[in-house]
Amino acid sequence: AQKITQTQPGMFVQEKEAVTLDCTYDTSDPSYGLFWYKQPSSGEMIFLIYQGSYDQQNATEGRYSLNFQKARKSANLVISASQLGDSAMYFCAMRERNTGNQFYFGTGTSLTVIP
Amino acid sequence: DGGITQSPKYLFRKEGQNVTLSCEQNLNHDAMYWYRQDPGQGLRLIYYSQIVNDFQKGDIAEGYSVSREKKESFPLTVTSAQKNPTAFYLCASSMLGQGNHEQYFGPGTRLTVT
């Protein structure tokens, strides 16, 4: 079974609007961390936001927030007030305590911001 | 400045040749990783290492080899046995353990084999 599932291969959003990128995960480990990365066309991977499985509140970092629904095993990324520079690939990832230091990545979502 | 360096950024090789991709980090991280990314695809784990002189195979280790003789360095060799080596290769590192320990990535190496 896939550890991380991103079902949206491509998304479009109007500049200044908000957009939600979906991510669901599969784990039986009670202790895990969820990460979102941005990959512009240059190829570098940029860490955006982290959510721990025991965190009571949804994580926020500037215009990025994580909609963490533990019972549904979803960790959607919300980008508010989209900017043209947000156009990139976005990857959801998970790290489990039991599997040590291995990270599992989804297949990514390509976001295009339309002026 | 702490970070991860990969060199070179672009690499061209003829089929049948082995090629080694460099990855160095000065973040004092114990864990290091190699990923392969094909166009429009996600990241696939090739090898990872949690400690010097030890490493584990990832999902697509066939045709690749690594070494971890120093904490700072984790070079990846793409051997002639790798059937389709043309891809974008990303190296990453992280702290061991739990918590908010994200992976830090290098800028990547684009390998083209003809």
Coordinates of C-alpha atoms in Angstrom, one line a residue:
Chain A
A1 CA 0.0 0.0 0.0
Q2 CA 1.1 3.5 -0.7
K3 CA 2.3 5.3 2.4
I4 CA 1.5 8.8 0.9
T5 CA -1.1 9.5 -1.7
Q6 CA -1.5 12.7 -3.6
T7 CA -4.5 12.4 -5.9
Q8 CA -4.2 15.8 -7.7
P9 CA -1.5 15.6 -10.4
G10 CA -2.2 19.2 -11.4
M11 CA -4.0 22.2 -9.9
F12 CA -4.7 25.7 -11.1
V13 CA -5.4 28.7 -8.9
Q14 CA -6.0 32.3 -9.6
E15 CA -3.5 34.7 -8.2
K16 CA -4.4 36.0 -4.7
E17 CA -6.8 33.1 -4.1
A18 CA -6.3 30.2 -1.7
V19 CA -5.7 26.6 -2.8
T20 CA -5.7 23.3 -1.0
L21 CA -3.4 20.5 -2.0
D22 CA -4.5 17.0 -0.8
C23 CA -2.4 14.4 1.0
T24 CA -3.5 11.2 2.7
Y25 CA -1.2 8.9 4.5
D26 CA -1.2 5.3 5.7
T27 CA 0.5 4.3 8.9
S28 CA -0.1 2.2 12.0
D29 CA 2.6 3.9 13.9
P30 CA 1.2 6.3 16.5
S31 CA 4.2 8.5 16.2
Y32 CA 5.0 10.1 12.9
G33 CA 5.7 13.4 11.2
L34 CA 4.2 14.9 8.1
F35 CA 6.1 17.3 5.8
W36 CA 5.4 19.4 2.8
Y37 CA 8.1 20.4 0.3
K38 CA 8.0 22.7 -2.7
Q39 CA 10.0 22.0 -5.8
P40 CA 10.3 24.8 -8.3
S41 CA 11.4 24.2 -11.9
S42 CA 15.1 24.6 -10.8
G43 CA 14.8 21.3 -9.0
E44 CA 15.7 22.2 -5.4
M45 CA 13.5 20.9 -2.7
I46 CA 12.3 23.5 -0.2
F47 CA 10.9 22.5 3.1
L48 CA 7.6 24.3 3.8
I49 CA 5.8 23.0 6.9
Y50 CA 5.8 20.2 9.5
Q51 CA 3.0 18.5 11.5
G52 CA 3.7 16.0 14.2
S53 CA 1.2 13.2 15.0
Y54 CA 0.7 14.4 18.6
D55 CA 0.4 18.1 17.7
Q56 CA -2.9 19.4 18.9
Q57 CA -3.0 22.4 16.6
N58 CA -2.7 22.6 12.9
A59 CA 0.7 23.9 11.8
T60 CA 1.1 27.3 10.2
E61 CA 4.0 29.0 8.5
G62 CA 3.2 32.3 7.0
R63 CA 0.9 31.7 4.0
Y64 CA 1.1 28.0 4.5
S65 CA -1.1 26.0 6.8
L66 CA -1.6 22.3 7.2
N67 CA -5.2 21.0 7.6
F68 CA -4.4 17.9 9.8
Q69 CA -7.3 15.5 10.2
K70 CA -5.8 12.6 12.1
A71 CA -8.9 10.3 12.1
R72 CA -9.1 10.6 8.3
K73 CA -5.3 10.4 7.9
S74 CA -5.2 13.5 5.8
A75 CA -2.7 16.4 5.9
N76 CA -3.7 18.9 3.3
L77 CA -1.6 21.9 2.5
V78 CA -3.4 25.2 2.3
I79 CA -1.7 28.1 0.5
S80 CA -3.4 31.4 1.1
A81 CA -3.2 34.5 -1.2
S82 CA -1.4 32.6 -4.0
Q83 CA 1.5 34.3 -5.8
L84 CA 3.0 33.6 -9.2
G85 CA 6.1 32.3 -7.4
D86 CA 4.0 29.6 -5.8
S87 CA 3.9 27.8 -9.2
A88 CA 5.8 24.6 -8.5
M89 CA 5.6 20.9 -7.7
Y90 CA 4.5 20.2 -4.1
F91 CA 5.3 17.0 -2.3
C92 CA 3.8 15.5 0.9
A93 CA 6.1 13.3 2.9
M94 CA 6.0 11.2 6.1
R95 CA 8.5 9.9 8.6
E96 CA 7.5 7.2 11.0
R97 CA 9.2 6.5 14.4
N98 CA 9.1 2.7 13.8
T99 CA 10.9 2.8 10.5
G100 CA 13.5 5.0 11.9
N101 CA 14.8 7.6 9.5
Q102 CA 13.2 6.7 6.2
F103 CA 11.0 9.3 4.5
Y104 CA 8.1 8.4 2.3
F105 CA 7.1 10.8 -0.5
G106 CA 3.9 11.2 -2.5
T107 CA 4.0 11.6 -6.3
G108 CA 3.5 15.3 -6.1
T109 CA 1.0 17.9 -7.3
S110 CA 1.9 20.5 -9.9
L111 CA 0.5 23.9 -9.0
T112 CA 0.1 26.6 -11.5
V113 CA -0.9 30.1 -10.4
I114 CA -2.7 32.1 -13.1
P115 CA -2.3 35.9 -13.2
Chain B
D1 CA 26.8 28.5 5.8
G2 CA 25.5 25.1 6.5
G3 CA 24.1 23.0 3.7
I4 CA 24.4 20.2 1.3
T5 CA 26.4 20.4 -1.9
Q6 CA 26.1 18.2 -4.9
S7 CA 28.4 18.3 -7.8
P8 CA 28.3 18.6 -10.7
K9 CA 24.9 20.1 -11.5
Y10 CA 24.9 18.6 -15.0
L11 CA 26.7 15.4 -15.9
F12 CA 26.9 13.7 -19.3
R13 CA 28.2 10.1 -19.8
K14 CA 28.4 7.5 -22.4
E15 CA 26.5 4.3 -22.0
G16 CA 28.5 1.6 -20.3
Q17 CA 30.5 3.9 -18.1
N18 CA 30.3 4.1 -14.3
V19 CA 29.8 7.6 -12.9
T20 CA 30.0 8.9 -9.3
L21 CA 27.8 11.7 -8.0
S22 CA 29.2 13.7 -5.1
C23 CA 27.2 14.7 -2.0
E24 CA 28.7 16.6 0.9
Q25 CA 27.0 18.1 4.0
N26 CA 28.3 20.3 6.8
L27 CA 25.1 20.1 8.9
N28 CA 26.5 17.4 11.2
H29 CA 23.6 15.2 10.2
D30 CA 23.9 11.4 10.8
A31 CA 21.4 10.3 8.2
M32 CA 22.0 10.8 4.4
Y33 CA 19.9 9.8 1.5
W34 CA 19.9 9.4 -2.3
Y35 CA 16.8 9.8 -4.4
R36 CA 16.1 9.5 -8.1
Q37 CA 13.5 11.7 -9.8
D38 CA 12.2 11.1 -13.3
P39 CA 10.3 13.9 -15.2
G40 CA 7.0 14.6 -13.7
Q41 CA 7.5 11.9 -11.1
G42 CA 8.0 11.8 -7.3
L43 CA 11.1 10.9 -5.4
R44 CA 12.3 7.3 -5.2
L45 CA 14.7 6.2 -2.6
I46 CA 17.9 4.6 -3.8
Y47 CA 20.0 4.2 -0.7
Y48 CA 20.2 5.7 2.8
S49 CA 22.7 5.7 5.6
Q50 CA 22.2 6.4 9.2
I51 CA 25.8 6.0 10.4
V52 CA 29.3 5.9 8.9
N53 CA 30.2 2.6 7.2
D54 CA 26.6 1.5 7.2
F55 CA 23.8 1.9 4.6
Q56 CA 20.6 0.4 3.5
K57 CA 19.0 -0.3 0.1
G58 CA 16.0 1.7 -0.8
D59 CA 13.3 0.9 -3.3
I60 CA 15.4 1.1 -6.4
A61 CA 19.0 0.2 -5.4
E62 CA 19.7 -2.1 -8.4
G63 CA 22.5 -0.7 -10.5
Y64 CA 23.7 1.7 -7.9
S65 CA 26.3 1.6 -5.1
V66 CA 27.2 3.9 -2.3
S67 CA 29.8 4.4 0.4
R68 CA 29.8 6.3 3.7
E69 CA 33.4 6.5 4.8
K70 CA 32.9 9.9 6.4
K71 CA 29.9 11.4 8.1
E72 CA 30.0 14.4 5.7
S73 CA 30.1 12.5 2.5
F74 CA 27.8 10.0 0.8
P75 CA 28.8 9.5 -2.9
L76 CA 26.6 7.6 -5.3
T77 CA 27.9 5.5 -8.1
V78 CA 25.7 4.8 -11.1
T79 CA 27.0 1.6 -12.6
S80 CA 26.7 0.3 -16.1
A81 CA 24.2 -2.2 -14.8
Q82 CA 21.6 0.5 -14.3
K83 CA 19.4 0.1 -17.3
N84 CA 18.0 3.6 -17.5
P85 CA 20.3 6.0 -15.6
T86 CA 19.2 9.3 -17.1
A87 CA 17.4 11.1 -14.3
F88 CA 17.6 13.9 -11.7
Y89 CA 19.4 12.8 -8.6
L90 CA 18.8 14.4 -5.2
C91 CA 20.9 13.9 -2.1
A92 CA 19.4 14.8 1.3
S93 CA 20.4 14.6 5.0
S94 CA 18.6 14.8 8.3
M95 CA 19.1 14.5 12.0
L96 CA 18.3 11.1 13.5
G97 CA 15.4 10.5 15.8
Q98 CA 12.0 11.9 16.1
G99 CA 10.5 15.3 16.0
N100 CA 10.7 18.1 13.6
H101 CA 13.7 16.7 11.7
E102 CA 13.0 17.5 8.1
Q103 CA 15.3 16.5 5.3
Y104 CA 17.6 19.0 3.9
F105 CA 18.2 18.6 0.2
G106 CA 21.1 19.5 -2.1
P107 CA 20.5 21.2 -5.4
G108 CA 20.6 18.0 -7.4
T109 CA 22.6 16.5 -10.3
R110 CA 21.0 16.0 -13.7
L111 CA 22.6 12.9 -15.3
T112 CA 22.3 12.2 -19.0
V113 CA 23.6 9.0 -20.4
T114 CA 23.7 8.5 -24.1

